[in-house]
Amino acid sequence: MTRQVCRVAAWALCLVGACGLSSHAVAADNQNDRVTALEQKLDRSLKLIEQLAARVRELEAERAGTSNLTQPAQPAQPAPPARPAEAAQQAAVAQSLPQTQQRLESVEQQLTQLADANAARGGGGAGVPLHGFADAGIGNHTANEPGLQGANIGALDIFLNPQLGEHTRSLFELVFEVNSQGQVAPDLERAQIGYQFSDAATVWIGRFHTPFGYYNTAFHHGQEIATSLRRPRFLLFEDQGGVMPIHTVGAWLTGAERLADGRITYDVFVGNGQAISSGSIDPRSGGVAHGGAIYGGNLGYVFGEILNGLKVGVSAFRSNISDDEQLGRITQVDNTGVYFAYDTDRFEYLGEYYRFNDRDLTDGGPARQSNAGFLQLAWRLPLATPYVRYERAVLDQGDNFFALQSNGMSYYREALGLRFDLDPKSALKLELGRTKNTDRNIEQWTDAMLDYAIRF
Amino acid sequence: MQRIFMYWTFSLLMAGVCSAVAADDLFVVCHAGVTLAAADVRDVYLGEKEFFNTVRLVPVDNIAAQPEFLDKVLRMNAAKYATTWAKKSFRDGINPPVTMANDAAVLEFIRRTPGGCGYLGIAPLEGVAVIAKY
């Protein structure tokens, strides 16, 4: 009788639930998406019920097994009396069974927690996620070697961010590039190991992108995430003719602090003073035998709801840069800069300006001023992103720092470009540009280039 | 007894499903003890906030509820979310949230993981801290 009452009650409850479901379904008759979601949730609920039922069966089976051990069934025929030692052993086993079960569950729980923690850190059984960029292009000049033309391989950039624990972080970036002689040259772009104290402070040690301005740390070798086809010329990589110390090997403290509406970001760094070697800047990743140090910082403000997407900031660094061909000659390079980046769904505006105030510490003499900057405007339209950029560098040729660099001449460049996002991870870029060197070797040329960039 | 238990569970689940779908709410929850402001949720999911006091936050994505979360909370589509994380990973060396299949997996993960955070299409029961409801 009781069983029948229970069954009737259960069916009644089931009916109530089903009525609720059907009434809701009627109300949402024209909302197919909701019905689909409902069906999915119903499927999941049924699976859960099956799992629960299976678990109940398991528990019942375990209980039966335990009672068999603690209360052995009467044998059909009288068995010889158990020896006292065996009986004591059976009793001990029976007593320890629940404890063993409890310990197993505890170990199982710990293992699950460890697996979850590993998965959450991105370092689970699937290994460390590998990310990267690659690009290839074609044009009447290549992007970074005006003396070459035709098709060219840009770079294959691979980076990975293994999360090693609660506070230890790391970042490694390896780039394979083809140099002007057509040889593939691997380059360890970044190798950083850091300790994160909080959101407001992370200390990195190793080789990193020198945190001046915005462009250098925001895009660097990430060709696919940069709107334009090529970097501003004075911000090119050291081995491609850039005139700024793009990489530093040393220590870097960075962080951000949220304010009422926005965030303040900061960077402070110190590292090996760069050298000029064979006409280009050498970050001296292996250490310093002579010369000085580089140190500097960057202070930025990221706007919140008002002017969302805008970042403004200032940066500065001082580096004592040696010349490998004239040992003992040191140039003290003082650089200050201002920048902004306004990145929204509709447009991307970028601008940077740098001023140099350099001194030759060997001969003394007056400080020599130079400056460089660019302005880039891009509009994100439905079909494509057109952009324009103007860049200008006026570099004092009496300043050893620029005079010793093979690409350290003044110039200006105007560029028009068009970027097509073919899918979320690939972009086709076209750029027309006109460049003029305004001192040392005065010349000008026009570029027409195409680049296909991907990320993975 | 087993059959009654199944009927009972089924009825309760059906009622829960109906009420959850009717409400069409989204709950952001974290491991018990983690208290965040609703305004912090965006920062947590875009990698700008990684700690609650000394506890590392471990946000996870929920495939079943992700479109609604991106639309209501982050106000961006899936492509923009992926691009934002591609830039963040490259610049700052951190990885995007791990993706989980459904509400049950997310809830289980959050209960087990100190600093775990996620979002659910159903009202959470017990053992987690509700940060915001959208």
PDB file of C-alpha atoms in Angstrom, chain A residues 3 6-7 10-11 13-15 17-18 20-22 24 34 37-38 41-42 44-46 48-50 52-53 56-57 60 109 112-113 116-117 119-122 129 131 133 157 159 161-163 165-171 173 190 196-199 204 209 214 217-222 225 252 256 258 263 305 308 343-345 348 380 424-425 455, chain B residues 1-25 39-40 42-43 47-60 64 75-76 78-105 108-114 120-122:
ATOM      1  CA  ARG A   3       4.686   1.495  -2.084  1.00  0.00           C
ATOM      2  CA  CYS A   6       4.883   6.490  -3.112  1.00  0.00           C
ATOM      3  CA  ARG A   7       4.656   5.510  -6.767  1.00  0.00           C
ATOM      4  CA  ALA A  10       6.314  10.207  -7.732  1.00  0.00           C
ATOM      5  CA  TRP A  11       4.238  10.128 -10.897  1.00  0.00           C
ATOM      6  CA  LEU A  13       5.580  15.097  -9.179  1.00  0.00           C
ATOM      7  CA  CYS A  14       6.799  13.975 -12.568  1.00  0.00           C
ATOM      8  CA  LEU A  15       3.542  15.196 -14.071  1.00  0.00           C
ATOM      9  CA  GLY A  17       7.424  18.946 -13.757  1.00  0.00           C
ATOM     10  CA  ALA A  18       6.268  17.903 -17.196  1.00  0.00           C
ATOM     11  CA  GLY A  20       5.698  23.113 -16.094  1.00  0.00           C
ATOM     12  CA  LEU A  21       7.814  22.173 -19.049  1.00  0.00           C
ATOM     13  CA  SER A  22       4.919  21.929 -21.463  1.00  0.00           C
ATOM     14  CA  HIS A  24       6.699  26.899 -20.779  1.00  0.00           C
ATOM     15  CA  ARG A  34      15.112  28.118 -26.330  1.00  0.00           C
ATOM     16  CA  ALA A  37      18.526  24.618 -25.290  1.00  0.00           C
ATOM     17  CA  LEU A  38      15.786  23.024 -23.233  1.00  0.00           C
ATOM     18  CA  LYS A  41      19.422  20.464 -20.763  1.00  0.00           C
ATOM     19  CA  LEU A  42      16.851  17.663 -20.607  1.00  0.00           C
ATOM     20  CA  ARG A  44      21.935  16.293 -19.658  1.00  0.00           C
ATOM     21  CA  SER A  45      19.435  15.813 -16.842  1.00  0.00           C
ATOM     22  CA  LEU A  46      18.608  12.302 -18.037  1.00  0.00           C
ATOM     23  CA  LEU A  48      22.699  12.772 -14.696  1.00  0.00           C
ATOM     24  CA  ILE A  49      19.844  10.590 -13.518  1.00  0.00           C
ATOM     25  CA  GLU A  50      21.486   7.575 -15.106  1.00  0.00           C
ATOM     26  CA  LEU A  52      23.039   8.825 -10.065  1.00  0.00           C
ATOM     27  CA  ALA A  53      21.218   5.534 -10.488  1.00  0.00           C
ATOM     28  CA  VAL A  56      23.221   4.076  -6.097  1.00  0.00           C
ATOM     29  CA  ARG A  57      23.686   0.584  -7.508  1.00  0.00           C
ATOM     30  CA  GLU A  60      24.270  -0.896  -2.642  1.00  0.00           C
ATOM     31  CA  GLN A 109      39.860  13.831  -4.895  1.00  0.00           C
ATOM     32  CA  THR A 112      41.291  15.355  -9.557  1.00  0.00           C
ATOM     33  CA  GLN A 113      42.246  18.671  -7.965  1.00  0.00           C
ATOM     34  CA  ASP A 116      42.114  20.522 -12.645  1.00  0.00           C
ATOM     35  CA  ALA A 117      44.825  22.877 -11.434  1.00  0.00           C
ATOM     36  CA  ALA A 119      44.412  22.144 -16.794  1.00  0.00           C
ATOM     37  CA  ALA A 120      43.629  25.606 -15.484  1.00  0.00           C
ATOM     38  CA  ARG A 121      47.226  26.652 -15.812  1.00  0.00           C
ATOM     39  CA  GLY A 122      47.317  25.492 -19.400  1.00  0.00           C
ATOM     40  CA  PRO A 129      50.088  25.481 -25.793  1.00  0.00           C
ATOM     41  CA  HIS A 131      51.287  29.919 -30.437  1.00  0.00           C
ATOM     42  CA  PHE A 133      52.761  33.959 -36.370  1.00  0.00           C
ATOM     43  CA  ASP A 157      57.478  33.264 -34.971  1.00  0.00           C
ATOM     44  CA  PHE A 159      56.082  31.525 -28.689  1.00  0.00           C
ATOM     45  CA  ASN A 161      53.829  30.696 -22.150  1.00  0.00           C
ATOM     46  CA  PRO A 162      54.259  27.792 -19.745  1.00  0.00           C
ATOM     47  CA  GLN A 163      52.607  28.589 -16.409  1.00  0.00           C
ATOM     48  CA  GLY A 165      52.997  27.631 -10.657  1.00  0.00           C
ATOM     49  CA  GLU A 166      50.933  30.100  -8.693  1.00  0.00           C
ATOM     50  CA  HIS A 167      53.421  32.914  -9.159  1.00  0.00           C
ATOM     51  CA  THR A 168      56.119  31.782 -11.587  1.00  0.00           C
ATOM     52  CA  ARG A 169      55.620  32.658 -15.219  1.00  0.00           C
ATOM     53  CA  SER A 170      57.679  32.305 -18.367  1.00  0.00           C
ATOM     54  CA  LEU A 171      57.631  33.366 -21.980  1.00  0.00           C
ATOM     55  CA  GLU A 173      59.745  33.355 -28.379  1.00  0.00           C
ATOM     56  CA  ARG A 190      62.450  36.664 -25.942  1.00  0.00           C
ATOM     57  CA  GLN A 196      54.260  37.593 -10.265  1.00  0.00           C
ATOM     58  CA  PHE A 197      53.692  39.067  -6.799  1.00  0.00           C
ATOM     59  CA  SER A 198      50.247  40.450  -7.659  1.00  0.00           C
ATOM     60  CA  ASP A 199      48.424  42.229 -10.461  1.00  0.00           C
ATOM     61  CA  TRP A 204      60.927  39.384 -15.250  1.00  0.00           C
ATOM     62  CA  HIS A 209      61.056  43.756 -25.663  1.00  0.00           C
ATOM     63  CA  TYR A 214      53.516  51.392 -27.337  1.00  0.00           C
ATOM     64  CA  THR A 217      55.731  45.812 -26.970  1.00  0.00           C
ATOM     65  CA  ALA A 218      52.257  45.687 -28.533  1.00  0.00           C
ATOM     66  CA  PHE A 219      53.097  44.201 -31.941  1.00  0.00           C
ATOM     67  CA  HIS A 220      56.749  43.333 -32.427  1.00  0.00           C
ATOM     68  CA  HIS A 221      56.906  40.102 -34.494  1.00  0.00           C
ATOM     69  CA  GLY A 222      53.149  39.617 -34.291  1.00  0.00           C
ATOM     70  CA  ILE A 225      47.908  41.353 -35.064  1.00  0.00           C
ATOM     71  CA  TRP A 252      61.994  44.285 -15.759  1.00  0.00           C
ATOM     72  CA  ALA A 256      49.020  47.802 -13.423  1.00  0.00           C
ATOM     73  CA  ARG A 258      43.021  49.901 -11.349  1.00  0.00           C
ATOM     74  CA  ARG A 263      44.160  51.763 -15.076  1.00  0.00           C
ATOM     75  CA  GLU A 305      34.257  53.601 -19.806  1.00  0.00           C
ATOM     76  CA  ASN A 308      37.309  53.220 -23.790  1.00  0.00           C
ATOM     77  CA  ASP A 343      41.924  51.112 -30.413  1.00  0.00           C
ATOM     78  CA  THR A 344      38.172  50.560 -30.826  1.00  0.00           C
ATOM     79  CA  ASP A 345      35.861  48.420 -32.973  1.00  0.00           C
ATOM     80  CA  GLU A 348      42.775  52.317 -34.549  1.00  0.00           C
ATOM     81  CA  ARG A 380      37.790  49.248 -39.431  1.00  0.00           C
ATOM     82  CA  PRO A 424      39.747  35.489 -37.628  1.00  0.00           C
ATOM     83  CA  LYS A 425      43.319  34.205 -37.887  1.00  0.00           C
ATOM     84  CA  ARG A 455      48.477  33.395 -36.499  1.00  0.00           C
TER      85      ARG A 455
ATOM     86  CA  MET B   1      12.943   2.368  -3.922  1.00  0.00           C
ATOM     87  CA  GLN B   2      15.406   2.952  -6.740  1.00  0.00           C
ATOM     88  CA  ARG B   3      12.608   3.746  -9.168  1.00  0.00           C
ATOM     89  CA  ILE B   4      11.005   6.204  -6.742  1.00  0.00           C
ATOM     90  CA  PHE B   5      14.367   7.896  -6.321  1.00  0.00           C
ATOM     91  CA  MET B   6      14.651   8.249 -10.117  1.00  0.00           C
ATOM     92  CA  TYR B   7      11.145   9.694 -10.426  1.00  0.00           C
ATOM     93  CA  TRP B   8      11.774  12.123  -7.627  1.00  0.00           C
ATOM     94  CA  THR B   9      15.104  13.300  -9.068  1.00  0.00           C
ATOM     95  CA  PHE B  10      13.646  13.554 -12.542  1.00  0.00           C
ATOM     96  CA  SER B  11      10.753  15.688 -11.311  1.00  0.00           C
ATOM     97  CA  LEU B  12      13.015  18.057  -9.425  1.00  0.00           C
ATOM     98  CA  LEU B  13      15.363  18.394 -12.372  1.00  0.00           C
ATOM     99  CA  MET B  14      12.478  19.083 -14.731  1.00  0.00           C
ATOM    100  CA  ALA B  15      11.199  21.801 -12.454  1.00  0.00           C
ATOM    101  CA  GLY B  16      14.714  23.246 -12.196  1.00  0.00           C
ATOM    102  CA  VAL B  17      15.199  23.217 -15.945  1.00  0.00           C
ATOM    103  CA  CYS B  18      11.880  24.983 -16.498  1.00  0.00           C
ATOM    104  CA  SER B  19      12.565  27.724 -14.006  1.00  0.00           C
ATOM    105  CA  ALA B  20      16.168  28.221 -15.203  1.00  0.00           C
ATOM    106  CA  VAL B  21      15.240  28.504 -18.843  1.00  0.00           C
ATOM    107  CA  ALA B  22      12.305  30.744 -18.081  1.00  0.00           C
ATOM    108  CA  ALA B  23      14.548  33.117 -16.161  1.00  0.00           C
ATOM    109  CA  ASP B  24      17.250  33.048 -18.895  1.00  0.00           C
ATOM    110  CA  ASP B  25      19.782  34.369 -16.400  1.00  0.00           C
ATOM    111  CA  ALA B  39      32.978  45.337 -12.405  1.00  0.00           C
ATOM    112  CA  ASP B  40      35.980  43.030 -11.921  1.00  0.00           C
ATOM    113  CA  ARG B  42      35.474  41.844 -17.284  1.00  0.00           C
ATOM    114  CA  ASP B  43      39.048  42.322 -16.045  1.00  0.00           C
ATOM    115  CA  GLY B  47      43.512  38.824 -18.157  1.00  0.00           C
ATOM    116  CA  GLU B  48      43.777  42.213 -16.477  1.00  0.00           C
ATOM    117  CA  LYS B  49      43.025  40.892 -12.997  1.00  0.00           C
ATOM    118  CA  GLU B  50      44.742  37.668 -11.991  1.00  0.00           C
ATOM    119  CA  PHE B  51      44.658  37.741  -8.209  1.00  0.00           C
ATOM    120  CA  PHE B  52      42.154  38.003  -5.374  1.00  0.00           C
ATOM    121  CA  ASN B  53      44.371  38.998  -2.451  1.00  0.00           C
ATOM    122  CA  THR B  54      47.072  36.329  -2.678  1.00  0.00           C
ATOM    123  CA  VAL B  55      44.934  33.732  -4.454  1.00  0.00           C
ATOM    124  CA  ARG B  56      45.455  33.305  -8.192  1.00  0.00           C
ATOM    125  CA  LEU B  57      42.152  33.510 -10.007  1.00  0.00           C
ATOM    126  CA  VAL B  58      41.486  30.684 -12.460  1.00  0.00           C
ATOM    127  CA  PRO B  59      38.673  31.697 -14.819  1.00  0.00           C
ATOM    128  CA  VAL B  60      37.153  29.055 -17.078  1.00  0.00           C
ATOM    129  CA  ALA B  64      27.194  26.183 -23.390  1.00  0.00           C
ATOM    130  CA  ARG B  75      30.139  43.019 -24.971  1.00  0.00           C
ATOM    131  CA  MET B  76      32.154  41.453 -27.787  1.00  0.00           C
ATOM    132  CA  ALA B  78      33.798  35.317 -30.185  1.00  0.00           C
ATOM    133  CA  ALA B  79      36.229  36.505 -32.880  1.00  0.00           C
ATOM    134  CA  LYS B  80      37.090  39.679 -30.975  1.00  0.00           C
ATOM    135  CA  TYR B  81      37.452  37.682 -27.754  1.00  0.00           C
ATOM    136  CA  ALA B  82      39.924  35.321 -29.460  1.00  0.00           C
ATOM    137  CA  THR B  83      41.895  38.211 -30.982  1.00  0.00           C
ATOM    138  CA  THR B  84      42.027  40.031 -27.663  1.00  0.00           C
ATOM    139  CA  TRP B  85      43.498  36.936 -26.053  1.00  0.00           C
ATOM    140  CA  ALA B  86      45.956  36.382 -28.909  1.00  0.00           C
ATOM    141  CA  LYS B  87      47.333  39.871 -28.287  1.00  0.00           C
ATOM    142  CA  LYS B  88      47.309  39.426 -24.522  1.00  0.00           C
ATOM    143  CA  SER B  89      49.156  36.101 -24.700  1.00  0.00           C
ATOM    144  CA  PHE B  90      51.792  37.525 -27.025  1.00  0.00           C
ATOM    145  CA  ARG B  91      52.328  40.718 -25.051  1.00  0.00           C
ATOM    146  CA  ASP B  92      52.042  39.580 -21.451  1.00  0.00           C
ATOM    147  CA  GLY B  93      52.744  35.874 -21.578  1.00  0.00           C
ATOM    148  CA  ILE B  94      49.491  34.632 -20.067  1.00  0.00           C
ATOM    149  CA  ASN B  95      47.108  32.008 -21.409  1.00  0.00           C
ATOM    150  CA  PRO B  96      43.366  32.357 -22.071  1.00  0.00           C
ATOM    151  CA  PRO B  97      40.810  30.643 -19.816  1.00  0.00           C
ATOM    152  CA  VAL B  98      40.440  26.899 -20.211  1.00  0.00           C
ATOM    153  CA  THR B  99      37.170  25.940 -21.898  1.00  0.00           C
ATOM    154  CA  MET B 100      34.706  23.543 -20.272  1.00  0.00           C
ATOM    155  CA  ALA B 101      31.720  21.797 -21.779  1.00  0.00           C
ATOM    156  CA  ASN B 102      28.740  22.758 -19.648  1.00  0.00           C
ATOM    157  CA  ASP B 103      27.378  24.131 -16.390  1.00  0.00           C
ATOM    158  CA  ALA B 104      27.963  20.935 -14.441  1.00  0.00           C
ATOM    159  CA  ALA B 105      31.652  20.762 -15.387  1.00  0.00           C
ATOM    160  CA  GLU B 108      32.390  21.081 -10.271  1.00  0.00           C
ATOM    161  CA  PHE B 109      35.661  22.764 -11.235  1.00  0.00           C
ATOM    162  CA  ILE B 110      34.891  25.914  -9.246  1.00  0.00           C
ATOM    163  CA  ARG B 111      33.950  23.948  -6.158  1.00  0.00           C
ATOM    164  CA  ARG B 112      37.226  22.081  -6.281  1.00  0.00           C
ATOM    165  CA  THR B 113      39.607  24.874  -7.308  1.00  0.00           C
ATOM    166  CA  PRO B 114      40.599  27.729  -5.001  1.00  0.00           C
ATOM    167  CA  LEU B 120      26.535  29.338 -15.486  1.00  0.00           C
ATOM    168  CA  GLY B 121      23.215  29.287 -17.288  1.00  0.00           C
ATOM    169  CA  ILE B 122      21.500  27.860 -14.209  1.00  0.00           C
TER     170      ILE B 122
END
